[in-house]
Each structure stands twice: as C-alpha cells, then as structure tokens.
Tab-separated table of C-alpha atoms in Angstrom:
chain	number	residue	atom	x	y	z
T	1	MET	CA	262.127	-46.261	-7.908
T	2	ALA	CA	258.728	-44.605	-7.879
T	3	VAL	CA	257.557	-43.801	-4.388
T	4	THR	CA	253.945	-44.839	-4.001
T	5	PHE	CA	251.406	-43.712	-1.463
T	6	ALA	CA	248.312	-45.532	-2.525
T	7	ASP	CA	244.913	-44.075	-1.912
T	8	ARG	CA	243.668	-47.607	-1.484
T	9	PRO	CA	240.455	-48.445	-3.282
T	10	GLN	CA	237.685	-50.197	-1.366
T	11	PHE	CA	236.243	-53.598	-2.186
T	12	VAL	CA	232.949	-53.987	-0.316
T	13	LEU	CA	231.503	-57.453	0.295
T	14	PHE	CA	227.722	-57.077	0.558
T	15	GLY	CA	225.628	-60.140	1.239
T	16	ASP	CA	224.089	-62.559	3.715
T	17	SER	CA	225.690	-64.993	6.162
T	18	ILE	CA	227.981	-66.448	3.499
T	19	THR	CA	229.490	-62.979	3.321
T	20	GLN	CA	229.222	-62.198	7.045
T	21	ARG	CA	231.229	-65.339	7.838
T	22	SER	CA	233.751	-64.775	5.058
T	23	PHE	CA	236.554	-63.747	7.435
T	24	ASP	CA	236.350	-66.951	9.443
T	25	ILE	CA	239.289	-69.352	9.113
T	26	SER	CA	239.962	-69.986	5.381
T	27	GLY	CA	237.194	-67.503	4.538
T	28	TRP	CA	236.969	-66.144	1.002
T	29	GLY	CA	236.727	-62.539	2.241
T	30	ALA	CA	239.842	-62.812	4.391
T	31	SER	CA	241.730	-64.386	1.492
T	32	LEU	CA	240.710	-61.502	-0.738
T	33	ALA	CA	241.899	-59.009	1.906
T	34	ASN	CA	245.142	-60.945	2.182
T	35	ARG	CA	245.717	-61.000	-1.570
T	36	TYR	CA	245.181	-57.243	-1.915
T	37	CYS	CA	246.956	-56.286	1.301
T	38	ARG	CA	248.755	-52.951	0.939
T	39	LYS	CA	246.736	-52.377	-2.239
T	40	ALA	CA	243.019	-52.313	-1.451
T	41	ASP	CA	240.821	-52.336	1.651
T	42	VAL	CA	238.282	-55.135	1.813
T	43	VAL	CA	235.228	-54.018	3.772
T	44	LEU	CA	232.815	-56.541	5.250
T	45	ARG	CA	229.111	-55.777	4.962
T	46	GLY	CA	227.529	-59.194	5.430
T	47	TYR	CA	224.125	-59.515	7.111
T	48	SER	CA	223.291	-63.034	8.180
T	49	GLY	CA	219.812	-64.191	7.216
T	50	TYR	CA	219.085	-61.197	4.991
T	51	ASN	CA	217.387	-61.418	1.631
T	52	THR	CA	217.454	-59.069	-1.365
T	53	LEU	CA	214.361	-57.169	-0.205
T	54	TRP	CA	215.923	-56.241	3.117
T	55	ALA	CA	219.176	-55.463	1.315
T	56	THR	CA	217.426	-52.767	-0.720
T	57	PHE	CA	216.633	-50.868	2.500
T	58	LEU	CA	220.330	-50.710	3.383
T	59	LEU	CA	221.557	-49.196	0.128
T	60	ASP	CA	221.244	-45.479	0.875
T	61	ARG	CA	223.209	-45.763	4.069
T	62	LEU	CA	225.850	-48.288	2.992
T	63	PHE	CA	226.416	-46.837	-0.455
T	64	PRO	CA	225.532	-43.139	-0.351
T	65	VAL	CA	225.175	-41.817	-3.886
T	66	GLU	CA	226.953	-38.601	-2.979
T	67	SER	CA	230.039	-40.343	-1.559
T	68	SER	CA	233.291	-38.725	-2.642
T	69	LYS	CA	235.028	-42.087	-2.621
T	70	PRO	CA	232.732	-44.870	-3.780
T	71	PRO	CA	233.966	-48.459	-3.593
T	72	LEU	CA	235.790	-49.640	-6.704
T	73	LEU	CA	234.210	-53.074	-6.384
T	74	VAL	CA	231.111	-54.421	-4.652
T	75	THR	CA	230.234	-58.101	-4.482
T	76	VAL	CA	226.486	-58.688	-4.129
T	77	PHE	CA	225.880	-62.148	-2.739
T	78	PHE	CA	222.248	-62.864	-1.861
T	79	GLY	CA	219.763	-65.554	-2.741
T	80	ALA	CA	220.243	-68.419	-0.299
T	81	ASN	CA	217.594	-66.919	1.998
T	82	ASP	CA	215.341	-65.649	-0.787
T	83	ALA	CA	215.132	-69.202	-2.117
T	84	GLY	CA	213.963	-70.716	1.205
T	85	PHE	CA	210.528	-72.334	1.251
T	86	PRO	CA	207.880	-70.013	2.710
T	87	ASP	CA	205.869	-73.029	3.885
T	88	ARG	CA	208.828	-74.696	5.560
T	89	GLY	CA	209.707	-72.127	8.183
T	90	LYS	CA	211.179	-69.554	5.831
T	91	GLU	CA	208.131	-67.344	5.456
T	92	ALA	CA	209.928	-64.255	6.754
T	93	GLN	CA	213.012	-64.580	4.580
T	94	HIS	CA	211.537	-65.985	1.391
T	95	VAL	CA	211.399	-63.721	-1.666
T	96	PRO	CA	209.599	-64.963	-4.806
T	97	LEU	CA	211.773	-65.382	-7.875
T	98	PRO	CA	210.456	-62.400	-9.909
T	99	GLU	CA	210.900	-60.110	-6.905
T	100	TYR	CA	214.376	-61.497	-6.322
T	101	LYS	CA	215.292	-60.430	-9.841
T	102	ASP	CA	213.716	-57.014	-9.370
T	103	ASN	CA	215.546	-56.488	-6.097
T	104	LEU	CA	218.851	-57.405	-7.719
T	105	ARG	CA	218.106	-54.906	-10.471
T	106	LYS	CA	217.414	-52.231	-7.843
T	107	ILE	CA	220.650	-53.030	-6.029
T	108	VAL	CA	222.678	-52.868	-9.248
T	109	ALA	CA	220.999	-49.619	-10.320
T	110	HIS	CA	221.727	-48.042	-6.949
T	111	LEU	CA	225.377	-49.128	-6.956
T	112	LYS	CA	225.834	-47.750	-10.465
T	113	LYS	CA	224.248	-44.465	-9.386
T	114	ALA	CA	226.679	-44.443	-6.453
T	115	ASN	CA	229.529	-44.668	-8.977
T	116	VAL	CA	230.672	-48.152	-8.044
T	117	LYS	CA	232.857	-49.181	-10.982
T	118	HIS	CA	232.615	-52.951	-10.745
T	119	ILE	CA	229.790	-55.104	-9.424
T	120	VAL	CA	229.894	-58.892	-9.161
T	121	LEU	CA	226.551	-60.630	-8.687
T	122	ILE	CA	227.355	-63.839	-6.851
T	123	SER	CA	224.669	-66.490	-6.921
T	124	PRO	CA	223.856	-68.757	-3.981
T	125	PRO	CA	225.880	-71.981	-3.882
T	126	PRO	CA	224.306	-75.393	-4.470
T	127	VAL	CA	222.363	-76.952	-1.589
T	128	ASP	CA	223.188	-80.320	-0.071
T	129	GLU	CA	219.672	-81.276	1.019
T	130	GLU	CA	220.798	-84.384	2.854
T	131	ALA	CA	223.300	-82.451	4.960
T	132	LEU	CA	220.757	-79.691	5.533
T	133	LEU	CA	218.274	-82.168	6.998
T	134	VAL	CA	220.929	-83.739	9.220
T	135	HIS	CA	221.959	-80.283	10.409
T	136	GLY	CA	218.332	-79.276	11.046
T	137	ARG	CA	217.745	-82.373	13.164
T	138	ALA	CA	220.934	-81.711	15.130
T	139	LEU	CA	219.690	-78.176	15.847
T	140	PHE	CA	215.967	-78.688	16.350
T	141	GLY	CA	215.537	-82.414	17.037
T	142	GLU	CA	211.932	-83.593	16.693
T	143	GLU	CA	210.824	-80.127	15.654
T	144	ALA	CA	212.905	-80.164	12.488
T	145	GLY	CA	210.753	-80.556	9.389
T	146	GLU	CA	210.950	-83.677	7.257
T	147	LEU	CA	211.635	-81.639	4.154
T	148	PRO	CA	214.666	-79.397	3.749
T	149	VAL	CA	213.978	-75.645	4.152
T	150	ARG	CA	215.996	-75.090	0.993
T	151	GLU	CA	216.212	-77.248	-2.100
T	152	HIS	CA	218.985	-77.696	-4.561
T	153	GLN	CA	217.040	-77.309	-7.808
T	154	ARG	CA	215.003	-74.414	-6.532
T	155	THR	CA	218.141	-72.526	-5.479
T	156	GLY	CA	219.443	-73.241	-8.973
T	157	LEU	CA	216.612	-71.143	-10.404
T	158	TYR	CA	217.679	-68.218	-8.221
T	159	ALA	CA	221.275	-68.672	-9.360
T	160	GLU	CA	220.160	-68.615	-12.983
T	161	ALA	CA	218.145	-65.471	-12.243
T	162	ALA	CA	221.163	-63.721	-10.695
T	163	GLU	CA	223.226	-64.607	-13.742
T	164	SER	CA	220.545	-63.296	-16.054
T	165	VAL	CA	220.280	-59.973	-14.166
T	166	ALA	CA	224.057	-59.648	-14.396
T	167	ARG	CA	223.901	-60.179	-18.153
T	168	GLU	CA	220.995	-57.789	-18.559
T	169	THR	CA	222.641	-55.012	-16.510
T	170	GLY	CA	226.141	-55.571	-17.840
T	171	VAL	CA	227.804	-56.399	-14.550
T	172	LEU	CA	230.052	-59.298	-13.593
T	173	SER	CA	228.603	-62.643	-12.637
T	174	LEU	CA	229.741	-65.566	-10.527
T	175	ASN	CA	227.220	-68.375	-10.739
T	176	LEU	CA	228.442	-70.421	-7.805
T	177	TRP	CA	225.608	-72.885	-8.074
T	178	SER	CA	226.897	-73.971	-11.487
T	179	ILE	CA	230.605	-73.501	-10.952
T	180	LEU	CA	230.892	-75.481	-7.720
T	181	GLN	CA	229.061	-78.380	-9.335
T	182	LYS	CA	231.820	-78.750	-11.903
T	183	THR	CA	233.521	-80.707	-9.126
T	184	THR	CA	231.883	-84.133	-8.782
T	185	ASP	CA	231.982	-84.243	-4.994
T	186	TRP	CA	230.854	-80.616	-4.668
T	187	GLN	CA	229.150	-81.424	-1.369
T	188	LYS	CA	232.588	-81.040	0.227
T	189	PHE	CA	232.347	-77.302	-0.479
T	190	LEU	CA	229.554	-76.988	2.108
T	191	ASN	CA	229.719	-77.641	5.840
T	192	ASP	CA	226.062	-77.771	6.839
T	193	GLY	CA	224.458	-78.176	3.465
T	194	LEU	CA	224.299	-74.416	2.931
T	195	HIS	CA	227.354	-72.519	4.212
T	196	LEU	CA	230.829	-72.848	2.785
T	197	SER	CA	233.382	-75.270	4.210
T	198	HIS	CA	237.081	-74.347	4.266
T	199	GLU	CA	237.454	-75.923	0.828
T	200	GLY	CA	234.334	-74.169	-0.417
T	201	ASN	CA	235.582	-70.810	0.817
T	202	GLN	CA	238.869	-71.255	-0.983
T	203	GLU	CA	237.086	-72.373	-4.145
T	204	VAL	CA	234.914	-69.240	-4.049
T	205	PHE	CA	238.031	-67.133	-3.500
T	206	ARG	CA	239.784	-68.708	-6.506
T	207	ASN	CA	236.775	-68.243	-8.761
T	208	LEU	CA	236.335	-64.634	-7.686
T	209	VAL	CA	240.008	-63.917	-8.339
T	210	ASP	CA	239.639	-65.398	-11.837
T	211	ILE	CA	236.955	-62.805	-12.506
T	212	LEU	CA	238.934	-59.904	-11.046
T	213	ASP	CA	242.015	-60.922	-13.030
T	214	ASP	CA	240.262	-60.535	-16.371
T	215	PRO	CA	242.650	-58.274	-18.309
T	216	SER	CA	239.790	-56.710	-20.263
T	217	LEU	CA	238.196	-55.040	-17.205
T	218	LYS	CA	238.338	-51.249	-17.241
T	219	PRO	CA	239.412	-49.996	-14.743
T	220	SER	CA	241.519	-53.027	-14.016
T	221	LEU	CA	241.021	-55.095	-10.864
T	222	GLN	CA	244.188	-57.094	-11.417
T	223	TRP	CA	246.518	-57.263	-8.448
T	224	GLN	CA	249.371	-55.847	-10.510
T	225	SER	CA	247.377	-52.791	-11.509
T	226	PHE	CA	247.228	-51.359	-7.989
T	227	PRO	CA	250.093	-49.355	-6.573
T	228	TRP	CA	251.814	-50.671	-3.488
T	229	ASP	CA	251.119	-48.539	-0.422
T	230	TYR	CA	254.602	-47.272	0.491
T	231	PRO	CA	257.712	-48.774	-1.051
T	232	GLU	CA	258.885	-52.293	-0.351
T	233	PHE	CA	261.320	-52.349	2.546
T	234	ASP	CA	264.320	-53.211	0.390
T	235	GLU	CA	263.682	-50.194	-1.816
T	236	ILE	CA	263.918	-47.731	1.062
T	237	ASP	CA	267.009	-45.543	1.137
T	238	TYR	CA	267.909	-46.456	4.687
T	239	GLN	CA	270.513	-43.764	4.960
T	240	ASN	CA	267.829	-41.216	4.168
T	241	PRO	CA	264.463	-42.826	4.796
T	242	ALA	CA	262.568	-39.528	4.520
T	243	LYS	CA	263.537	-39.475	0.841
T	244	SER	CA	261.724	-42.776	0.310
T	245	LEU	CA	258.864	-42.249	2.715
T	246	GLN	CA	258.156	-38.531	2.608
T	247	PRO	CA	259.114	-37.394	-0.896
T	248	ASP	CA	257.077	-34.212	-0.482
T	249	LEU	CA	259.701	-32.990	1.954
T	250	LYS	CA	262.231	-33.062	-0.920
T	251	ASN	CA	265.028	-34.509	1.189
Y	1	MET	CA	213.555	-54.092	19.887
Y	2	ALA	CA	215.954	-51.215	19.432
Y	3	VAL	CA	216.884	-50.711	15.812
Y	4	THR	CA	220.614	-50.255	15.508
Y	5	PHE	CA	222.562	-48.666	12.706
Y	6	ALA	CA	226.078	-48.838	13.977
Y	7	ASP	CA	228.590	-46.247	12.989
Y	8	ARG	CA	231.197	-48.968	13.134
Y	9	PRO	CA	234.402	-48.054	14.909
Y	10	GLN	CA	237.719	-48.809	13.236
Y	11	PHE	CA	240.408	-51.098	14.593
Y	12	VAL	CA	243.650	-50.415	12.699
Y	13	LEU	CA	246.416	-53.022	12.660
Y	14	PHE	CA	249.713	-51.163	12.181
Y	15	GLY	CA	252.901	-53.155	11.974
Y	16	ASP	CA	255.419	-55.115	9.933
Y	17	SER	CA	255.066	-58.392	8.014
Y	18	ILE	CA	253.492	-60.165	10.998
Y	19	THR	CA	250.668	-57.665	10.601
Y	20	GLN	CA	250.717	-57.512	6.784
Y	21	ARG	CA	250.230	-61.304	6.648
Y	22	SER	CA	247.592	-61.345	9.369
Y	23	PHE	CA	244.712	-62.010	6.961
Y	24	ASP	CA	246.294	-65.149	5.562
Y	25	ILE	CA	244.602	-68.448	6.418
Y	26	SER	CA	244.110	-68.625	10.230
Y	27	GLY	CA	245.571	-65.112	10.520
Y	28	TRP	CA	245.071	-63.167	13.740
Y	29	GLY	CA	243.842	-60.086	11.869
Y	30	ALA	CA	241.209	-61.996	9.922
Y	31	SER	CA	240.022	-63.667	13.121
Y	32	LEU	CA	239.676	-60.267	14.755
Y	33	ALA	CA	237.661	-59.013	11.758
Y	34	ASN	CA	235.521	-62.138	11.967
Y	35	ARG	CA	234.876	-61.746	15.692
Y	36	TYR	CA	233.805	-58.121	15.333
Y	37	CYS	CA	231.916	-58.568	12.052
Y	38	ARG	CA	228.895	-56.259	11.910
Y	39	LYS	CA	230.352	-54.349	14.851
Y	40	ALA	CA	233.741	-52.896	13.918
Y	41	ASP	CA	235.877	-52.556	10.785
Y	42	VAL	CA	239.345	-54.029	11.024
Y	43	VAL	CA	241.744	-52.121	8.775
Y	44	LEU	CA	245.044	-53.629	7.684
Y	45	ARG	CA	248.088	-51.374	7.694
Y	46	GLY	CA	250.953	-53.845	7.768
Y	47	TYR	CA	254.260	-53.031	6.048
Y	48	SER	CA	256.506	-56.012	5.598
Y	49	GLY	CA	260.117	-55.422	6.612
Y	50	TYR	CA	259.450	-52.056	8.231
Y	51	ASN	CA	260.971	-50.949	11.498
Y	52	THR	CA	259.810	-48.351	14.022
Y	53	LEU	CA	261.891	-45.581	12.435
Y	54	TRP	CA	260.196	-46.000	9.064
Y	55	ALA	CA	256.841	-46.336	10.819
Y	56	THR	CA	257.250	-42.832	12.259
Y	57	PHE	CA	257.314	-41.380	8.726
Y	58	LEU	CA	253.912	-42.928	7.982
Y	59	LEU	CA	252.043	-41.496	10.948
Y	60	ASP	CA	250.826	-38.180	9.549
Y	61	ARG	CA	249.271	-39.822	6.545
Y	62	LEU	CA	247.874	-42.982	8.145
Y	63	PHE	CA	246.621	-41.306	11.317
Y	64	PRO	CA	245.911	-37.652	10.512
Y	65	VAL	CA	245.560	-35.694	13.736
Y	66	GLU	CA	242.644	-33.714	12.348
Y	67	SER	CA	240.601	-36.806	11.400
Y	68	SER	CA	236.937	-36.517	12.295
Y	69	LYS	CA	236.747	-40.243	12.929
Y	70	PRO	CA	239.947	-41.569	14.478
Y	71	PRO	CA	240.315	-45.317	14.986
Y	72	LEU	CA	239.018	-46.570	18.305
Y	73	LEU	CA	241.879	-49.048	18.546
Y	74	VAL	CA	245.327	-49.271	16.962
Y	75	THR	CA	247.662	-52.217	17.427
Y	76	VAL	CA	251.330	-51.250	17.028
Y	77	PHE	CA	253.360	-54.338	16.260
Y	78	PHE	CA	257.000	-53.630	15.384
Y	79	GLY	CA	260.338	-54.839	16.636
Y	80	ALA	CA	261.179	-58.045	14.771
Y	81	ASN	CA	263.072	-56.011	12.158
Y	82	ASP	CA	264.481	-53.437	14.560
Y	83	ALA	CA	266.084	-56.295	16.499
Y	84	GLY	CA	267.905	-57.762	13.471
Y	85	PHE	CA	271.693	-57.782	13.602
Y	86	PRO	CA	273.203	-54.872	11.641
Y	87	ASP	CA	276.333	-56.919	10.978
Y	88	ARG	CA	274.400	-59.949	9.734
Y	89	GLY	CA	272.653	-58.490	6.695
Y	90	LYS	CA	270.130	-56.400	8.614
Y	91	GLU	CA	271.988	-53.089	8.445
Y	92	ALA	CA	269.103	-51.315	6.691
Y	93	GLN	CA	266.361	-52.495	9.026
Y	94	HIS	CA	268.164	-52.561	12.353
Y	95	VAL	CA	267.235	-49.937	14.933
Y	96	PRO	CA	269.267	-49.738	18.160
Y	97	LEU	CA	267.343	-50.469	21.342
Y	98	PRO	CA	267.232	-46.891	22.769
Y	99	GLU	CA	265.981	-45.568	19.414
Y	100	TYR	CA	263.418	-48.360	19.211
Y	101	LYS	CA	262.009	-47.152	22.519
Y	102	ASP	CA	262.051	-43.539	21.385
Y	103	ASN	CA	260.288	-44.410	18.138
Y	104	LEU	CA	257.593	-46.308	20.029
Y	105	ARG	CA	257.150	-43.269	22.274
Y	106	LYS	CA	256.770	-41.071	19.176
Y	107	ILE	CA	254.222	-43.447	17.661
Y	108	VAL	CA	252.174	-43.578	20.863
Y	109	ALA	CA	252.322	-39.796	21.289
Y	110	HIS	CA	251.143	-39.279	17.709
Y	111	LEU	CA	248.277	-41.758	18.060
Y	112	LYS	CA	247.145	-40.084	21.284
Y	113	LYS	CA	247.272	-36.700	19.562
Y	114	ALA	CA	245.160	-38.210	16.775
Y	115	ASN	CA	242.573	-39.131	19.421
Y	116	VAL	CA	243.008	-42.885	19.161
Y	117	LYS	CA	241.336	-44.185	22.315
Y	118	HIS	CA	243.127	-47.495	22.748
Y	119	ILE	CA	246.630	-48.481	21.720
Y	120	VAL	CA	248.107	-51.954	22.136
Y	121	LEU	CA	251.884	-52.201	21.850
Y	122	ILE	CA	252.556	-55.725	20.665
Y	123	SER	CA	256.096	-56.959	21.098
Y	124	PRO	CA	257.900	-59.179	18.582
Y	125	PRO	CA	257.388	-62.919	19.143
Y	126	PRO	CA	260.213	-65.193	20.285
Y	127	VAL	CA	262.748	-66.298	17.652
Y	128	ASP	CA	263.450	-69.923	16.801
Y	129	GLU	CA	267.085	-69.497	15.779
Y	130	GLU	CA	267.433	-73.070	14.591
Y	131	ALA	CA	264.434	-72.765	12.264
Y	132	LEU	CA	265.629	-69.349	11.097
Y	133	LEU	CA	268.986	-70.814	10.017
Y	134	VAL	CA	267.311	-73.717	8.224
Y	135	HIS	CA	264.996	-71.268	6.471
Y	136	GLY	CA	267.904	-68.983	5.534
Y	137	ARG	CA	269.799	-71.887	3.989
Y	138	ALA	CA	266.734	-72.967	2.043
Y	139	LEU	CA	266.424	-69.428	0.652
Y	140	PHE	CA	270.056	-68.440	0.109
Y	141	GLY	CA	272.013	-71.715	0.105
Y	142	GLU	CA	275.752	-71.222	0.528
Y	143	GLU	CA	275.304	-67.481	0.856
Y	144	ALA	CA	273.282	-67.785	4.053
Y	145	GLY	CA	275.278	-66.673	7.075
Y	146	GLU	CA	276.297	-69.144	9.768
Y	147	LEU	CA	274.702	-67.050	12.465
Y	148	PRO	CA	270.972	-66.239	12.566
Y	149	VAL	CA	270.063	-62.687	11.482
Y	150	ARG	CA	267.870	-62.457	14.564
Y	151	GLU	CA	268.449	-63.916	18.000
Y	152	HIS	CA	265.996	-65.032	20.583
Y	153	GLN	CA	267.477	-63.289	23.648
Y	154	ARG	CA	268.187	-60.093	21.772
Y	155	THR	CA	264.589	-59.897	20.522
Y	156	GLY	CA	263.557	-60.458	24.132
Y	157	LEU	CA	265.214	-57.159	25.051
Y	158	TYR	CA	263.111	-55.376	22.418
Y	159	ALA	CA	259.993	-57.071	23.759
Y	160	GLU	CA	260.848	-55.910	27.253
Y	161	ALA	CA	261.400	-52.399	25.893
Y	162	ALA	CA	257.993	-52.368	24.181
Y	163	GLU	CA	256.357	-53.478	27.405
Y	164	SER	CA	258.178	-50.795	29.358
Y	165	VAL	CA	257.109	-48.050	26.894
Y	166	ALA	CA	253.512	-49.278	27.200
Y	167	ARG	CA	253.744	-49.016	30.991
Y	168	GLU	CA	255.379	-45.606	30.835
Y	169	THR	CA	252.819	-44.169	28.394
Y	170	GLY	CA	249.801	-45.879	29.948
Y	171	VAL	CA	248.773	-47.894	26.912
Y	172	LEU	CA	247.963	-51.585	26.580
Y	173	SER	CA	250.698	-54.145	26.181
Y	174	LEU	CA	250.960	-57.592	24.672
Y	175	ASN	CA	254.405	-59.019	25.284
Y	176	LEU	CA	254.271	-61.889	22.818
Y	177	TRP	CA	257.859	-62.853	23.428
Y	178	SER	CA	256.989	-63.739	27.021
Y	179	ILE	CA	253.442	-64.958	26.556
Y	180	LEU	CA	254.142	-67.426	23.740
Y	181	GLN	CA	256.935	-68.963	25.794
Y	182	LYS	CA	254.469	-69.979	28.478
Y	183	THR	CA	253.843	-72.933	26.176
Y	184	THR	CA	256.762	-75.369	26.400
Y	185	ASP	CA	256.871	-76.188	22.691
Y	186	TRP	CA	256.421	-72.545	21.686
Y	187	GLN	CA	258.433	-73.143	18.520
Y	188	LYS	CA	255.206	-74.518	17.010
Y	189	PHE	CA	253.846	-70.956	17.017
Y	190	LEU	CA	256.367	-69.984	14.301
Y	191	ASN	CA	256.621	-71.289	10.756
Y	192	ASP	CA	260.058	-70.076	9.663
Y	193	GLY	CA	261.545	-69.169	12.995
Y	194	LEU	CA	260.114	-65.642	12.827
Y	195	HIS	CA	256.606	-65.449	11.354
Y	196	LEU	CA	253.511	-66.945	12.948
Y	197	SER	CA	252.235	-70.404	12.088
Y	198	HIS	CA	248.498	-71.117	12.007
Y	199	GLU	CA	248.680	-72.068	15.685
Y	200	GLY	CA	250.744	-68.997	16.484
Y	201	ASN	CA	248.261	-66.729	14.704
Y	202	GLN	CA	245.390	-68.168	16.686
Y	203	GLU	CA	247.346	-67.864	19.909
Y	204	VAL	CA	248.028	-64.181	19.173
Y	205	PHE	CA	244.342	-63.695	18.391
Y	206	ARG	CA	243.284	-65.280	21.690
Y	207	ASN	CA	245.737	-63.213	23.699
Y	208	LEU	CA	244.683	-60.009	21.986
Y	209	VAL	CA	241.022	-60.772	22.646
Y	210	ASP	CA	241.842	-61.314	26.328
Y	211	ILE	CA	243.190	-57.758	26.410
Y	212	LEU	CA	240.228	-56.257	24.532
Y	213	ASP	CA	237.781	-58.089	26.786
Y	214	ASP	CA	239.091	-56.418	29.942
Y	215	PRO	CA	235.899	-55.048	31.523
Y	216	SER	CA	237.780	-52.106	33.063
Y	217	LEU	CA	238.638	-50.509	29.684
Y	218	LYS	CA	236.943	-47.189	29.048
Y	219	PRO	CA	235.547	-46.949	26.423
Y	220	SER	CA	234.910	-50.664	26.327
Y	221	LEU	CA	236.338	-52.871	23.579
Y	222	GLN	CA	234.268	-55.868	24.614
Y	223	TRP	CA	232.343	-57.518	21.820
Y	224	GLN	CA	229.073	-57.048	23.707
Y	225	SER	CA	229.582	-53.312	24.054
Y	226	PHE	CA	229.265	-52.601	20.335
Y	227	PRO	CA	225.878	-52.256	18.696
Y	228	TRP	CA	224.999	-54.689	15.964
Y	229	ASP	CA	224.878	-53.058	12.534
Y	230	TYR	CA	221.203	-53.525	11.545
Y	231	PRO	CA	218.943	-55.881	13.461
Y	232	GLU	CA	219.364	-59.624	13.447
Y	233	PHE	CA	217.281	-61.211	10.721
Y	234	ASP	CA	214.830	-62.837	13.102
Y	235	GLU	CA	214.069	-59.479	14.708
Y	236	ILE	CA	212.956	-57.899	11.445
Y	237	ASP	CA	209.251	-57.235	11.107
Y	238	TYR	CA	208.923	-59.053	7.808
Y	239	GLN	CA	205.462	-57.755	7.155
Y	240	ASN	CA	206.820	-54.237	7.385
Y	241	PRO	CA	210.576	-54.398	6.908
Y	242	ALA	CA	210.908	-50.625	6.528
Y	243	LYS	CA	209.885	-50.327	10.172
Y	244	SER	CA	212.868	-52.435	11.202
Y	245	LEU	CA	215.333	-51.206	8.632
Y	246	GLN	CA	214.449	-47.562	8.049
Y	247	PRO	CA	212.947	-46.301	11.306
Y	248	ASP	CA	213.499	-42.683	10.255
Y	249	LEU	CA	210.710	-43.115	7.732
Y	250	LYS	CA	208.301	-43.689	10.636
Y	251	ASN	CA	206.416	-46.465	8.880
C-alpha cells in the first residue's frame, strides 16, 4: 500500500450570488466539496450581486500572479447581473454585452497568468420571467416594476457570449442557459426565477462533474486522479500506526 | 462606508467520517461554510474510520506549530470509532477510554501550541443499536455479528470523557450524545444507527452555531464580528467602482 499525504489542490468557485449561495442545502459547491473530500479543497469566492466589471477589480488580490500554489481549477460564473436591464432598476449592475465579453477575457487572461491550470466559464442559467415578477411583487409590492428586471432571451445572449469567450480562449465552458433547457420543465431548476432550486443546484453539480471527468483533460480533474489524503482506515497497520501515518519516521 | 477586504479566518473541521461526510446534502459542515460565506473559510479535514490515536499522527502536518496563519477555530470530532468493541470486529479502531482521553489532551495541547484560538471538542452522537444491527445485516448478511459493534451506553462514556477533557483544558465542548437525546425521538438524527441523517446534520449545525454565537468568546466567533469580504453590491459606487473595490489606488 502506498502511503499518501496529499498536498490537496484548490478548486476556487468565483462568481456572483449563485456561487455565494452554493453551499446552502443541496448546493452545487457543497456537493463538489463533498465529492472531492480528502482530495481537493473547494474554496468559496462568491460575491452576491457582482458583475464581471467588479470581478476584474478583485483578481489581483484573489488570484495573485506570484502565488506559489495557484488553484488547479477556477469556475468563473458571472452574467446574471451583467444581463439585468439598466432601465429597470439594474443600472448599477448592468454591463453591456461587448464589455461583458471583454471582462471575461480579462478574467481568463489573469487566471492564466496566475498559472491556474483549468478554468470553467459558467454561463448564467435561464430566467423564469414569470417567477421573477411574482418574486419581485412579493418583495417590493406596488413598487415592483411591471417588466422583469432580467429577461430570458437577453440572458441567453450573455450565455452565448460566455461560451464564445471560452472557445476563443481555449478554456472549459458550461453553458447553463442551454443545458438546463434540455429539460422541458426547466423552470423547476430555479426557485425565484433566477437562483437555483435544490434540483437546479444538483443539476449544475452533475453537469460540472461531467466536464471535470473528461479523460482528455491534462492535468486530469477526475476524482480518481487525485491521491487520497492519508490512507483509508482499513489500510492502516494498527499494530504500528506510525508506519502507515508517518512513513518518514521509518518505523 | 468602510471598504472591507477580509483576510478570512479559517475554521478547520477535524474528525472522522461524521466530519468527512459533513458536506453531503444538508451536512453540518456545508451549512457552516454557507453561514460564514464571505467571512470565513471552512476547511474539511475529516478522515473516515479514524480514531484519536491515528489523529495524533496527523497533527504536525495538518496544524504546523510554526504556521503564520493558524486556524481561528478547529472542531475536534472523534470517538465513534474509539468506542467500538475490540472483540466485535473493531479491534483495529478501538481505543480504550483512558487512552481516548489522553489522545484528546494531546490533540488540544498541540492545537494550542499551534496558536489555534478556539477549539470545540465534539463528542460522538448517541448510537441506535437496533438500526446499527439492521444496517450490519444489510451490509454483511449472515456474517454480521449478533451484537452491535458499537453500543449506546458505552459511547456515552466516551462522550462524557470528551466533555471532561474540554472542561479540564478550558476549551469548548459539544456533547452530542447528551444534547441529541434531549429530543425524545432522537433516533431520527441518525441514518444507519451511527452517522447523521439530514435532520441530525442540521441539529448538529444549530448546536454548533449556538456555541460559536456565545457573546463572551474572545476573540468572537459571532457571524457579525467578521468583516464582509468586499462591500455588498449595493454599496459599490458604480460610477467609480475602483473607489469601492481598490481603495489603495486612491481613485
């Protein structure tokens, strides 16, 4: 039996509220941490309400280029706020489509410079406009606008843009807007028209795992490819545990 | 508005399978990470099947005494394996009660030496012997023993021991064995007689939060006491985001 002491790689989840909330019950981030437990550390860097422009200001601090141990994987999951309508209360957060693409390019370029090996650009999910309006009225009553602050088709353009930047820069892509709609009743994947429901979180988790499990990725992100941090309990020589757990001591 | 760039403290969860699985759906670890998102990093160091003796061999590497940034909080959650019957298939994992206490003392002493500010000794949960036998038969059929490999009252002695070491060493204590039994149908907190069910995970989370929220703790572990990493989105000066997000640039 090979004794393993894994220097666990880091998977950093960088994004907006859909990332920030990803450790809530059934959350896709928590499920990723659970899958790679004892193999990789999943680090949460979600910033609710943020867009790609604001994200660019965070790069130097969150992903220092001179880091001696850059993350192995970073998921970049922005767009839901960028795609909001500037004339429907989203003036502050809105980012026009061409700038959204440019910001994504900047983020990818920075992460590459910081020696991040794998980047997944995750697009915003589809928008359930009906549910969004209902939710807005529940929150703001009479003051809620009559038009949704986000629209399904418009968000689709941002999703397409994220996918195209991924293609152009040679990084991984998860076009959630398209993929979730492969299920007819995709509205069940959202809980307020925008954020992920329990089912939606698990669907995102499954789709992300499909990407990470691609055997052609170099270096591999497959679960099997990571060493186990310390041996499994039934592999420990219990009559001489130091031999299994501190091999450097040459017991 | 004060711009905050939190140097997020680390909360490390150190324990056996009940810790290793704590990011599964509804898991207590994931819920802790979710509660402190954008405030603290919750790091998973669970080792399924491990006992306190084996845990002592991991200390130097997991909690180096010379670390420049020791965890602010470490939960130490062992005992379920230590308490297994050596003559019922648990010979390798069993640790006698006096040694269990000594190992906990060693772990606490090491963590203090490594400048960990807060330590919570979590005791093993109660054991549902009936469910454990049913589960054993489902796994091993005829080869399952007629007696449970763990017993409720015996595990209670280990829980009492963990609480007494916490008292003796002046660290925090969560006696799950006692606390979960305050609910009459406490068996619902377990899913195989030993590990936590969804309800059990959430109950552990709530009880742990009650401990962390104690206003007398110095330094505080209360949610409110930690700065928010980067300002909330609606506090960002969107006409000059650098001012909100990179104050060092003096825009």
